[in-house]
mmCIF file of C-alpha atoms and ligand atoms in Angstrom:
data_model
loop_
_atom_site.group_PDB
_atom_site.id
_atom_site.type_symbol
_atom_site.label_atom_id
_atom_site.label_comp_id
_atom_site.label_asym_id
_atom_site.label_seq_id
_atom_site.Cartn_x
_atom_site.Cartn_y
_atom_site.Cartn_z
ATOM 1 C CA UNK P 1 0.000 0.000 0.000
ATOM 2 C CA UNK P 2 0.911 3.728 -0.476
ATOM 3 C CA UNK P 3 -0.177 5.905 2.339
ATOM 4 C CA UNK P 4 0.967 9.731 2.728
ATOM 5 C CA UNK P 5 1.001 11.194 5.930
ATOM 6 C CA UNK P 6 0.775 15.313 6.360
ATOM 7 C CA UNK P 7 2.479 16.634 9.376
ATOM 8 C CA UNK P 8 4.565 13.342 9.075
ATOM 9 C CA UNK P 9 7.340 15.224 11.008
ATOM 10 C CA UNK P 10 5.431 16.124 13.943
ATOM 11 C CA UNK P 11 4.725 14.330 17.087
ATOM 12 C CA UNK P 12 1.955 12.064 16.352
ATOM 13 C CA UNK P 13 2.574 12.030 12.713
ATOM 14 C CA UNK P 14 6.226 10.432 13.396
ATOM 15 C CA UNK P 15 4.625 7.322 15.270
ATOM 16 C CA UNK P 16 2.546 6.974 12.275
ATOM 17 C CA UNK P 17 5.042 6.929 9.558
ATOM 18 C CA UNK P 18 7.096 4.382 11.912
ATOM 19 C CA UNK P 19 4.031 2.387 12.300
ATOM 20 C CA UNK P 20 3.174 1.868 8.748
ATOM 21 C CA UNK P 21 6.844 1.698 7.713
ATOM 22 C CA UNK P 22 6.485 -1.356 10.235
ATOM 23 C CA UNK P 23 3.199 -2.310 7.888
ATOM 24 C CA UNK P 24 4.993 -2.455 4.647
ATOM 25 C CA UNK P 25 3.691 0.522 3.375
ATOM 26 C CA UNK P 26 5.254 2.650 1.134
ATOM 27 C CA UNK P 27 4.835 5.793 3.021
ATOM 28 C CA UNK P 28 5.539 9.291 1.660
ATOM 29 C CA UNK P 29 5.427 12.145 4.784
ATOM 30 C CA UNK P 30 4.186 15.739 3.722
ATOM 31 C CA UNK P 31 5.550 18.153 5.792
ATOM 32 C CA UNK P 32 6.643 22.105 6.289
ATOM 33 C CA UNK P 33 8.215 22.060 9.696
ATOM 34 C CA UNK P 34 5.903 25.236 10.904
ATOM 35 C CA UNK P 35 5.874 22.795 14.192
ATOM 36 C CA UNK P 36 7.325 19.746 13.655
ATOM 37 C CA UNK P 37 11.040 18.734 13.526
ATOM 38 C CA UNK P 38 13.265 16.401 11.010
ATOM 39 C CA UNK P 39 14.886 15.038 14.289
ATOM 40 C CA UNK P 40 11.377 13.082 14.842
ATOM 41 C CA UNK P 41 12.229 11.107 11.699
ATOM 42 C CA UNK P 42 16.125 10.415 12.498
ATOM 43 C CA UNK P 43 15.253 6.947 14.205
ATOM 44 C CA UNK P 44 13.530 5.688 10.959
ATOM 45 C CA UNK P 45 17.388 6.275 9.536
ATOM 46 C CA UNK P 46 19.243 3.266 9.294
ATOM 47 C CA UNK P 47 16.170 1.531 9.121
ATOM 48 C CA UNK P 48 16.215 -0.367 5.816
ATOM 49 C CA UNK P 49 12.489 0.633 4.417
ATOM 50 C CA UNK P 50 13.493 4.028 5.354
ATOM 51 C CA UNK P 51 15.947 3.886 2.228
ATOM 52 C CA UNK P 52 13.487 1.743 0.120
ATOM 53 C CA UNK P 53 10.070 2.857 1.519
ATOM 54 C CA UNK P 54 9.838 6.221 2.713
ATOM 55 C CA UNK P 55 10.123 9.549 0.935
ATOM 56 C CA UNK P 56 10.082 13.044 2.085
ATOM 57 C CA UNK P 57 8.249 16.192 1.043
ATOM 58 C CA UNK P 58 8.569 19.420 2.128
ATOM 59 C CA UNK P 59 5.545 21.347 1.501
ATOM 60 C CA UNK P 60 2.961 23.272 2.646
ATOM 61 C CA UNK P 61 -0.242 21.490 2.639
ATOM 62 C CA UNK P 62 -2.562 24.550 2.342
ATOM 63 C CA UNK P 63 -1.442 24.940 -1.147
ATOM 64 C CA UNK P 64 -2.076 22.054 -3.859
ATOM 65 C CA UNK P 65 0.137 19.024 -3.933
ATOM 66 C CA UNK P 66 0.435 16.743 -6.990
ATOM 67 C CA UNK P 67 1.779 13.206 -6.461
ATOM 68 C CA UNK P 68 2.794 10.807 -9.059
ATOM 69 C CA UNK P 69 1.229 7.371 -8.818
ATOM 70 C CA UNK P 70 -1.028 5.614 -7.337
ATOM 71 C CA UNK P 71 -2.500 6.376 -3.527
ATOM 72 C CA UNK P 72 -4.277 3.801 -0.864
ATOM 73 C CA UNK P 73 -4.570 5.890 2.142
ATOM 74 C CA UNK P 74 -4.307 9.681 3.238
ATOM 75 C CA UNK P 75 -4.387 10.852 6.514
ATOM 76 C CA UNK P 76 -4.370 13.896 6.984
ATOM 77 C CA UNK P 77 -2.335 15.276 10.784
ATOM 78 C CA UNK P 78 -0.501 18.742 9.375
ATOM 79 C CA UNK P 79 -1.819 21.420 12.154
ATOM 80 C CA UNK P 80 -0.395 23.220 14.609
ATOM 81 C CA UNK P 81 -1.859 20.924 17.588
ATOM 82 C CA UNK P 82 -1.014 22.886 20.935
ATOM 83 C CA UNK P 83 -2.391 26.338 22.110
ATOM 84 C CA UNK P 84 0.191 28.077 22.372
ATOM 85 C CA UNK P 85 1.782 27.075 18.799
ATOM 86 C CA UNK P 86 -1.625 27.796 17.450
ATOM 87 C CA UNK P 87 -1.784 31.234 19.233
ATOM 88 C CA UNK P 88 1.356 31.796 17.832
ATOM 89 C CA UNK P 89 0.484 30.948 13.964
ATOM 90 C CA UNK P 90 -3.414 31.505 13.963
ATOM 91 C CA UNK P 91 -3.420 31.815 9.945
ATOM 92 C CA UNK P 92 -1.249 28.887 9.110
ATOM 93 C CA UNK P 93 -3.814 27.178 11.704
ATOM 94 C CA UNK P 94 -7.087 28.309 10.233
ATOM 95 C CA UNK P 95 -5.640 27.617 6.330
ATOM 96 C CA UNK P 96 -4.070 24.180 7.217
ATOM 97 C CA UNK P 97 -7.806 23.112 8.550
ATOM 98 C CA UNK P 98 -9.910 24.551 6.130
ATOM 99 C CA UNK P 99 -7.365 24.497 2.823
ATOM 100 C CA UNK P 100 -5.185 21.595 3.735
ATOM 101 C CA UNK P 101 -8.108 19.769 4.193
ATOM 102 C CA UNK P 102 -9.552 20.777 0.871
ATOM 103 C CA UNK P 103 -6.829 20.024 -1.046
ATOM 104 C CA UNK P 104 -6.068 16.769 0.888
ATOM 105 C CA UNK P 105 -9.959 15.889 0.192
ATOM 106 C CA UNK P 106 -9.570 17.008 -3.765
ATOM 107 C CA UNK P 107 -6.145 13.766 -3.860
ATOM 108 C CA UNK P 108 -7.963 11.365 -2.243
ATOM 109 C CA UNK P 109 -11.329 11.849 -4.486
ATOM 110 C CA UNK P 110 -8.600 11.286 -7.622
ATOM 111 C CA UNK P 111 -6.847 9.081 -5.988
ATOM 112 C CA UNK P 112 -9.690 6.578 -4.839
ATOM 113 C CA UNK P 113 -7.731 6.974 -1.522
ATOM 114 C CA UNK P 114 -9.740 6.182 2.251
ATOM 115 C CA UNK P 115 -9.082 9.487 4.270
ATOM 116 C CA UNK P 116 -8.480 10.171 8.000
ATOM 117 C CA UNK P 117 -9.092 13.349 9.312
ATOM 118 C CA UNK P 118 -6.872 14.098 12.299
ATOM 119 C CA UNK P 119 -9.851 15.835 14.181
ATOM 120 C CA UNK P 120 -9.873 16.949 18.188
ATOM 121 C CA UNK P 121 -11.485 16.853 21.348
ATOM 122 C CA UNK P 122 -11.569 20.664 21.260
ATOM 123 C CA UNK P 123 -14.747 20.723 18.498
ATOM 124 C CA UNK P 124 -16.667 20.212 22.035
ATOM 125 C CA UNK P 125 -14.783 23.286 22.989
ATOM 126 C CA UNK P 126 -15.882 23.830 26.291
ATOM 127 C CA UNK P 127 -18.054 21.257 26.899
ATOM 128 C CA UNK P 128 -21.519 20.963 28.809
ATOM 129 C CA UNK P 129 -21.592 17.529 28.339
ATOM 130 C CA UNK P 130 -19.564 15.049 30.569
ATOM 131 C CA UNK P 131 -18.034 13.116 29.587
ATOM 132 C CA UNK P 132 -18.092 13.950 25.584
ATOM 133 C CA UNK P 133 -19.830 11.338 23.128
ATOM 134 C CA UNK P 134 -19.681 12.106 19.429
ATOM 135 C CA UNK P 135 -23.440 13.306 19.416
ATOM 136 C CA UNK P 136 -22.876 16.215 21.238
ATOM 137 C CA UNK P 137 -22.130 19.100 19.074
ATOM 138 C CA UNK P 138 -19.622 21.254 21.443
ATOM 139 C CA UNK P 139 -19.559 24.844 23.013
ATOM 140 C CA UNK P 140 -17.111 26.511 20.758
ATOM 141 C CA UNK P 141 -16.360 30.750 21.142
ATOM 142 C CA UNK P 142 -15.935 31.251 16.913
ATOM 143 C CA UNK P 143 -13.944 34.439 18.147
ATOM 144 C CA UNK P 144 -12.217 33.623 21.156
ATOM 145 C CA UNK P 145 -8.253 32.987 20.913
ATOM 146 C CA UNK P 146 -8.715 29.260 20.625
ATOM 147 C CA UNK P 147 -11.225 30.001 17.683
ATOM 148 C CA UNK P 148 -8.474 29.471 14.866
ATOM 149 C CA UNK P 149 -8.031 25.844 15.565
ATOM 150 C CA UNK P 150 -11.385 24.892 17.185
ATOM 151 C CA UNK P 151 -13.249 26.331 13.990
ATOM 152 C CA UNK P 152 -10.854 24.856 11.416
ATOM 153 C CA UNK P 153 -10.985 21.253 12.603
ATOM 154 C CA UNK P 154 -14.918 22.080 12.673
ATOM 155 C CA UNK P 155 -14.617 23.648 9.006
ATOM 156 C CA UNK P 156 -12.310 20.288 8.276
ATOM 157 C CA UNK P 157 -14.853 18.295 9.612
ATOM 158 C CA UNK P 158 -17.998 19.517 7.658
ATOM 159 C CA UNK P 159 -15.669 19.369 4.422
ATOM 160 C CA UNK P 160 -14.971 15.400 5.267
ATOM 161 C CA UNK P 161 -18.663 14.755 5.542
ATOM 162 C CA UNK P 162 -19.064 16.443 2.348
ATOM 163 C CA UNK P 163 -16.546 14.936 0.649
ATOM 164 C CA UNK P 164 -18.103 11.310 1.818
ATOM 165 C CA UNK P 165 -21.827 12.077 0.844
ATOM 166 C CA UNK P 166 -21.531 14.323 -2.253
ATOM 167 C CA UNK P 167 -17.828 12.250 -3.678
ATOM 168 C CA UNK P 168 -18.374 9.277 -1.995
ATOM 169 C CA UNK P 169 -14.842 9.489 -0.775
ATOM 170 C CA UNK P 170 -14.162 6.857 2.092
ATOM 171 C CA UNK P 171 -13.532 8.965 4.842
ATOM 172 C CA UNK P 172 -13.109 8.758 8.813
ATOM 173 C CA UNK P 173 -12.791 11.433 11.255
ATOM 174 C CA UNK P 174 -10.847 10.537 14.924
ATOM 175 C CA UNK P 175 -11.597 12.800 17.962
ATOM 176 C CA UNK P 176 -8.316 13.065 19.155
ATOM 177 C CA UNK P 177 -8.180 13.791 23.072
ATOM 178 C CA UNK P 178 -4.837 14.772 24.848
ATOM 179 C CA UNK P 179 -1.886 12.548 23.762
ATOM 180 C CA UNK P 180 1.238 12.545 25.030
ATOM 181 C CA UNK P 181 4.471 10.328 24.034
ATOM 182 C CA UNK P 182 7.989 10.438 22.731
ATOM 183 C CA UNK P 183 8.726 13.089 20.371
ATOM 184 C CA UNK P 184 6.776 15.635 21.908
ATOM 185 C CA UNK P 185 8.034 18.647 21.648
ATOM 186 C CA UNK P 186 10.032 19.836 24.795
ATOM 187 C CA UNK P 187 8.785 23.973 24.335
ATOM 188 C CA UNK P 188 5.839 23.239 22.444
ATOM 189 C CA UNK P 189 3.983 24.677 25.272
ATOM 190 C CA UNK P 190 1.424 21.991 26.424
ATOM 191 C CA UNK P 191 1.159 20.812 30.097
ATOM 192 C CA UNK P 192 2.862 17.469 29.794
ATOM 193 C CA UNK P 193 5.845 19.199 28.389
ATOM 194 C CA UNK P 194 5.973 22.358 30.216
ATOM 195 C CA UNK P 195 5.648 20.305 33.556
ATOM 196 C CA UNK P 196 8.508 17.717 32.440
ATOM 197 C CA UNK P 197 10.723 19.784 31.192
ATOM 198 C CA UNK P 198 10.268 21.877 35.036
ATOM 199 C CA UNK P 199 10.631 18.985 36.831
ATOM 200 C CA UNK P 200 13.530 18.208 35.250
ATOM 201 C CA UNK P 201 15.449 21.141 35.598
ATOM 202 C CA UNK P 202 14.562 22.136 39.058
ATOM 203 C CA UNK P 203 12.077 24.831 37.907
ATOM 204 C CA UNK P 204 8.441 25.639 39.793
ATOM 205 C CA UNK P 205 5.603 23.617 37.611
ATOM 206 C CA UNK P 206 3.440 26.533 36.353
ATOM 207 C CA UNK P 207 -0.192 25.261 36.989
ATOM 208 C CA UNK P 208 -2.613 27.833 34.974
ATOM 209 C CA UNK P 209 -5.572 28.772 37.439
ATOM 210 C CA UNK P 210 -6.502 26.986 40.047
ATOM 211 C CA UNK P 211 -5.400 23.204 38.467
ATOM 212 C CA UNK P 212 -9.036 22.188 39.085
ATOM 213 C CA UNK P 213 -10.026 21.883 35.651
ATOM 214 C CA UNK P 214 -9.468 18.276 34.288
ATOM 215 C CA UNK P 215 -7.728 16.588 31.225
ATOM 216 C CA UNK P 216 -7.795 12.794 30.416
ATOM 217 C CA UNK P 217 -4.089 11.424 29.118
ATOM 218 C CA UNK P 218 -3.311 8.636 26.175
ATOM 219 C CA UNK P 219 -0.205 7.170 25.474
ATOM 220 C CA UNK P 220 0.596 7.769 21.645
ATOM 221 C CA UNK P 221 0.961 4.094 21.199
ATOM 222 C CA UNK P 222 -2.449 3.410 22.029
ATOM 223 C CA UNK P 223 -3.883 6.361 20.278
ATOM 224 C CA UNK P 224 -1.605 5.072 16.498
ATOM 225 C CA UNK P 225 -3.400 1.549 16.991
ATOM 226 C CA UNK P 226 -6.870 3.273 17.615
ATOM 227 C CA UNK P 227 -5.938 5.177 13.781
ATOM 228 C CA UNK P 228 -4.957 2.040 11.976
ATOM 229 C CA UNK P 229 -7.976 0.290 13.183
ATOM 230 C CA UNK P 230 -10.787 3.173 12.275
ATOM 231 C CA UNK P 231 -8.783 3.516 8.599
ATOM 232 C CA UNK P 232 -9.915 0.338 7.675
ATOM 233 C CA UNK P 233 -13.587 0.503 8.564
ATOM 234 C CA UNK P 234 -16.485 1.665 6.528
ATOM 235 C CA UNK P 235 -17.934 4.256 9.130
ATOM 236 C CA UNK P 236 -17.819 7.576 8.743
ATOM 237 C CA UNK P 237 -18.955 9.118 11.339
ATOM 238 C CA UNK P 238 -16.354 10.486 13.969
ATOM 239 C CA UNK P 239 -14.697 8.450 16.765
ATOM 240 C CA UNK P 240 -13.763 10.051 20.022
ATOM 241 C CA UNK P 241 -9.837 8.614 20.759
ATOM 242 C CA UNK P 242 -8.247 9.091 23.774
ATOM 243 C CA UNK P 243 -8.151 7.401 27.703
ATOM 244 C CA UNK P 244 -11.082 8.187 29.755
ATOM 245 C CA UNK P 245 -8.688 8.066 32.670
ATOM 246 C CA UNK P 246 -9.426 11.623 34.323
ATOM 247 C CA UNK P 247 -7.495 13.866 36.305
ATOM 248 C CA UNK P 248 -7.199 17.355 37.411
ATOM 249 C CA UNK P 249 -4.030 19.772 36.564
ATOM 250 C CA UNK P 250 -3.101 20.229 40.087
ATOM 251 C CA UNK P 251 -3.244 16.495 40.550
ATOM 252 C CA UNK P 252 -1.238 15.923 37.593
ATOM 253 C CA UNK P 253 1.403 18.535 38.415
ATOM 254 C CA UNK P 254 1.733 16.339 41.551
ATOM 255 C CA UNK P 255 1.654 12.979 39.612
ATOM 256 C CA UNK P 256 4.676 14.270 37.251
ATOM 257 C CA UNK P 257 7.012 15.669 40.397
ATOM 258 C CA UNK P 258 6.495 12.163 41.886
ATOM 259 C CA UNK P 259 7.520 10.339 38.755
ATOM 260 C CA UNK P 260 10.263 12.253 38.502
ATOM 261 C CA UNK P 261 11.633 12.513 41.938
ATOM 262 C CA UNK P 262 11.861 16.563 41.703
ATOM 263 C CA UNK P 263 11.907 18.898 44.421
ATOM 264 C CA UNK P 264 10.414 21.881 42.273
ATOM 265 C CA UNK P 265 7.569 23.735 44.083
ATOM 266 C CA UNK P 266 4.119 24.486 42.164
ATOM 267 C CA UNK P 267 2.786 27.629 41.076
ATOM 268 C CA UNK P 268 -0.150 28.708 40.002
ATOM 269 C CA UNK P 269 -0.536 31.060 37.024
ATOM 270 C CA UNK P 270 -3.324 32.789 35.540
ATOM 271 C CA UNK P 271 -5.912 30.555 33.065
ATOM 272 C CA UNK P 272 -5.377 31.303 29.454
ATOM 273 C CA UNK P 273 -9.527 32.302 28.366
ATOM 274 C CA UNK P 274 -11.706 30.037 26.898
ATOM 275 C CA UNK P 275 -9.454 27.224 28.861
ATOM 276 C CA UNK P 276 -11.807 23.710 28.403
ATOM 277 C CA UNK P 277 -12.591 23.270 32.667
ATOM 278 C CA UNK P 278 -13.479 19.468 32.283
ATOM 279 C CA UNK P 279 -12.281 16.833 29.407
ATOM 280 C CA UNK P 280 -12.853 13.199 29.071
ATOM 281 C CA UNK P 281 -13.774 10.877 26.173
ATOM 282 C CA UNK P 282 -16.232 8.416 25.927
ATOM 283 C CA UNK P 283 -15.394 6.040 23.823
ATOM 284 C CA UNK P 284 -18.133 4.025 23.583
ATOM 285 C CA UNK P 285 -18.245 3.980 20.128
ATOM 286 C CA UNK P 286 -14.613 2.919 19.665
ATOM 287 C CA UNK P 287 -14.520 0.171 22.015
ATOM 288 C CA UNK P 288 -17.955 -1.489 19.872
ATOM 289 C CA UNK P 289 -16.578 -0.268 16.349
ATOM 290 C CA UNK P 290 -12.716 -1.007 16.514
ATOM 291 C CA UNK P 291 -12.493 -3.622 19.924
ATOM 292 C CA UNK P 292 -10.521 -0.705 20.862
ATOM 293 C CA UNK P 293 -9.091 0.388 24.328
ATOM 294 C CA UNK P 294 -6.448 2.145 25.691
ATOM 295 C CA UNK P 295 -3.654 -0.625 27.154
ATOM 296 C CA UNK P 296 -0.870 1.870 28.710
ATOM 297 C CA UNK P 297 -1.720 2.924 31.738
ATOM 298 C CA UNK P 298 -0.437 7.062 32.925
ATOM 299 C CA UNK P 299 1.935 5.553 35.000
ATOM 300 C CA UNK P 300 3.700 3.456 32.649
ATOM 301 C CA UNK P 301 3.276 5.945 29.456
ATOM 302 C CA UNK P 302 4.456 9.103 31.885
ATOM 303 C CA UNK P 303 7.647 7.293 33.258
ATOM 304 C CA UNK P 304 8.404 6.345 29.397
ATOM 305 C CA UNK P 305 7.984 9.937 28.436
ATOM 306 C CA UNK P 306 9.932 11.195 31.189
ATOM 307 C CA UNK P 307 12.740 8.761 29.748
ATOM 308 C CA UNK P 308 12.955 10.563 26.684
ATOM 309 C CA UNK P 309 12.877 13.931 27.657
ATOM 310 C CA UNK P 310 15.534 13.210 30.395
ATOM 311 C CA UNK P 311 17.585 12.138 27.320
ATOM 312 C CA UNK P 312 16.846 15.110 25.213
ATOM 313 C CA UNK P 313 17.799 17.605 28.033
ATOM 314 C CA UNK P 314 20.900 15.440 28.554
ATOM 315 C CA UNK P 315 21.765 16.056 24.672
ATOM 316 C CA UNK P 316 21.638 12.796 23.696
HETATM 317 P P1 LIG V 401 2.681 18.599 16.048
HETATM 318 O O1 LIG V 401 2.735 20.087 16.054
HETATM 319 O O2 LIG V 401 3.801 17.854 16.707
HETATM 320 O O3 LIG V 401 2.590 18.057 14.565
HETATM 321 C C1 LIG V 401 1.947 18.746 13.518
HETATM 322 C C2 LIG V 401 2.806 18.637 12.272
HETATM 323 O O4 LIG V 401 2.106 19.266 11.180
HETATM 324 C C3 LIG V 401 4.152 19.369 12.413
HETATM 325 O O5 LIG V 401 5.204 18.537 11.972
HETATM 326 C C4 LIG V 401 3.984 20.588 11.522
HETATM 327 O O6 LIG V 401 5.211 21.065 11.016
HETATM 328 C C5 LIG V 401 3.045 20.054 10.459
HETATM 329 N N1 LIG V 401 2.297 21.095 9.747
HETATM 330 C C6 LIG V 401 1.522 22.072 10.281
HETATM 331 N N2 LIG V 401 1.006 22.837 9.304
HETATM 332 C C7 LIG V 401 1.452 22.336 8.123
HETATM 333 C C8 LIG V 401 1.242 22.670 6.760
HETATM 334 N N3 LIG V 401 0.482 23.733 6.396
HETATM 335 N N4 LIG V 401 1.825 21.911 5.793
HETATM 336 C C9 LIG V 401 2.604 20.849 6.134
HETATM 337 N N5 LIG V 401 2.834 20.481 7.412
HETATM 338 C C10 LIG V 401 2.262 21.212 8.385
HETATM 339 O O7 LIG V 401 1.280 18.181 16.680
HETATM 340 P P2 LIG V 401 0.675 16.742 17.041
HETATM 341 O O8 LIG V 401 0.377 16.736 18.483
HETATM 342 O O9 LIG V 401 1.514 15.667 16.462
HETATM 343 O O10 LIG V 401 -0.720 16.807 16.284
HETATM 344 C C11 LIG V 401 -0.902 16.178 15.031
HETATM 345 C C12 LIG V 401 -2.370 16.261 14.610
HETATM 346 O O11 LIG V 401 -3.186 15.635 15.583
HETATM 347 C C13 LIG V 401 -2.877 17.688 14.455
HETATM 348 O O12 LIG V 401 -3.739 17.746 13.332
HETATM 349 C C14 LIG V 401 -3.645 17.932 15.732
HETATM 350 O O13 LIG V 401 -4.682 18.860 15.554
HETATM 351 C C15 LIG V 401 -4.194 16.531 16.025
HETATM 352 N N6 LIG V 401 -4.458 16.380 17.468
HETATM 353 C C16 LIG V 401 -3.448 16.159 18.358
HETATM 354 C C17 LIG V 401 -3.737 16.039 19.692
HETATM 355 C C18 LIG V 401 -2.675 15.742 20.732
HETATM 356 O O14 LIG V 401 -3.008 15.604 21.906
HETATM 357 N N7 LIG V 401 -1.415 15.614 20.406
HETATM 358 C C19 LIG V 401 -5.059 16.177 20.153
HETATM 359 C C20 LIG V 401 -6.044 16.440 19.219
HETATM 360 C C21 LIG V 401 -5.747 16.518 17.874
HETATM 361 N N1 LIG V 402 -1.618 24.073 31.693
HETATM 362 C C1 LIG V 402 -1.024 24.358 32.904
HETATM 363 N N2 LIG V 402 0.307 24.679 32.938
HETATM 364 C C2 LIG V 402 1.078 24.701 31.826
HETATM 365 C C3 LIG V 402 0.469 24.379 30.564
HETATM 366 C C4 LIG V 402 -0.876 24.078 30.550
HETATM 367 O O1 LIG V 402 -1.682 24.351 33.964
HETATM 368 O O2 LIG V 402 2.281 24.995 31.930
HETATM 369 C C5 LIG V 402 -3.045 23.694 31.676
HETATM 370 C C6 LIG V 402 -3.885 24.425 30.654
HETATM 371 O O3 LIG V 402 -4.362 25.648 31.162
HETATM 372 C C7 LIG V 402 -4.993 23.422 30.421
HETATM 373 C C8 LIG V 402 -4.315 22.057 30.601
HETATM 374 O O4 LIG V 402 -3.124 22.326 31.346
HETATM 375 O O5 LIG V 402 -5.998 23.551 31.396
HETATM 376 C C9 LIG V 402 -3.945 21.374 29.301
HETATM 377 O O6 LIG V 402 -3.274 22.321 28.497
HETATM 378 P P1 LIG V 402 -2.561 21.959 27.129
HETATM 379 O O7 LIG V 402 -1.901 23.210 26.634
HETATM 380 O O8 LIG V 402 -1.707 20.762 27.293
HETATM 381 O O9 LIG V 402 -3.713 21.539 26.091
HETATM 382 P P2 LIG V 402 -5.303 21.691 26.019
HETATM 383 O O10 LIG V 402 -5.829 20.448 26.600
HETATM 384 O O11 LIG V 402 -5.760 22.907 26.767
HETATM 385 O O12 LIG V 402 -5.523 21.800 24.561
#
């Protein structure tokens, strides 16, 4: 199979070409490095479908891309993914969502390729339903700071849809929820980071408010096998991903200076607006569509993380 991959250099994008490299796939990775890094791709080097299997393009996604050849699968991950990246590239944000997904669409129509939109917990914005099933349509602020991503994976979403009933294009939409893993960015600005990289160094976690407002953690590895398995369905509809394990900041702040053995003190900071006060997926649906669960438990999948962050701050 051929599969392309947009934001194949990111976080989440890396474990996916690495997990259809693994496949067999011929995999070709679209990216423009607005957030992502060529570092996340260094450990496929060496590897020998790397040489045979994989090819690079660097590209921005909002504008057209011709490929050569035949297609099987597209899925389509290029966005900035954490506030404070998409705070600080709000246009790239709002044109990756609404063109990238066009023009990833407008390949996979000619293609005959299935599609996977890369969509997000945040379409429920902040949500009056808890926990968050895929019928609930969300609480969104269209012109609060957050707007430029919440909108476009809304805009990206409607376009999928449309694509499906008026193309017929086999489609699939996964409601990402907070992932965390390897190849996270250290500075990319999200919690898991930001407290990590803290801990780490001896530096006071910065909780944002009062840390009562909740998040629910899932280990990348879980979250790539969730992906594989709703690719090769025939629903269309989206599918909430993510572990419903729940916890609060504060307790989490706590969770991660435990882990690592730090000393650091917390402090509190003031909450960015429109900050989500409760998150957690139910994934009903993917546990009766895809036999689907998440297997790494936040113990396990934080110590692993800490692991590789404690090597990138050593240099290694
Ligand atoms: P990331 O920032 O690490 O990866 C995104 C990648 O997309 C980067 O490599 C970036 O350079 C690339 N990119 C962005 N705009 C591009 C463009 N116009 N053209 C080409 N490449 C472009 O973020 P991530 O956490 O790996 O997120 C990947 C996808 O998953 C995103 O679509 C995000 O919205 C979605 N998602 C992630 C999470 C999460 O918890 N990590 C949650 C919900 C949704
Ligand atoms: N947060 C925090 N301290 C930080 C970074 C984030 O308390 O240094 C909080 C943030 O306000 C939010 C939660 O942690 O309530 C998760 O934030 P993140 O940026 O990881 O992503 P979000 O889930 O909001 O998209």
């Amino acid at each position: 199979m051929r599969t392309l991959i947009t934001g194949g250099a990111g976080f989440i994008g890396s474990h996916l070409c690495e997990r259809f490299l693994a496949e067999g796939h011929e995999v070709i990775c679209v990216d423009n490095f607005i957030t992502g890094n060529p570092a996340n791709l260094d450990h496929l080097r060496g590897n020998e479908a790397y040489s045979t299997r994989f090819t690079f393009i660097r590209h921005d996604i909002s504008h057209p891309l011709e490929i050569d050849g035949p297609l099987d699968n597209i899925l389509h991950f290029a966005s900035p993914a954490s506030p404070v990246d998409y705070l600080r590239h709000p246009i790239p944000t709002l044109k990756v969502g609404s063109l990238g997904t066009h023009n990833t669409l407008g390949l996979a129509k000619l293609k005959k390729a299935r599609y996977l939109l890369a969509s997000t917990s945040e379409v429920y914005g902040d949500p009056q339903q808890h926990p968050q099933t895929e019928d609930y349509w969300g609480n969104v602020n269209p012109i609060g700071v957050r707007g430029v991503y919440d909108e476009a994976k809304r805009f990206a979403e409607a376009m999928t849809m449309a694509y499906h009933r008026f193309h017929n294009v086999n489609t699939h939409i996964c409601r990402i929820f907070n992932t965390y893993g390897p190849r996270m960015r250290l500075d990319d600005g999200r919690v898991l980071p930001n407290f990590m990289g803290q801990a780490l160094r001896g530096e006071p976690l910065t909780v944002y408010g009062d840390g009562s407002q909740t998040r629910s953690f899932c280990y990348v590895d879980d979250l790539i096998e969730g992906i594989v398995r709703l690719l090769f369905t025939d629903f269309h509809e989206p599918v909430n991903l993510g572990n419903p394990n729940e916890i609060s900041i504060r307790d989490f702040a706590k969770e991660i200076l435990e882990i690592s053995g730090s000393q650091s003190p917390i402090v509190f900071k003031p909450l960015p607006q429109d900050d989500p006060k409760v998150r957690r997926p139910d994934i009903t649906r993917a546990r009766q569509l895809l036999g689907w669960e998440p297997k790494v438990d936040r113990h396990e999948g934080l110590r692993r993380t800490l692991n590789y962050f404690q090597q990138k701050i050593r240099g290694n």
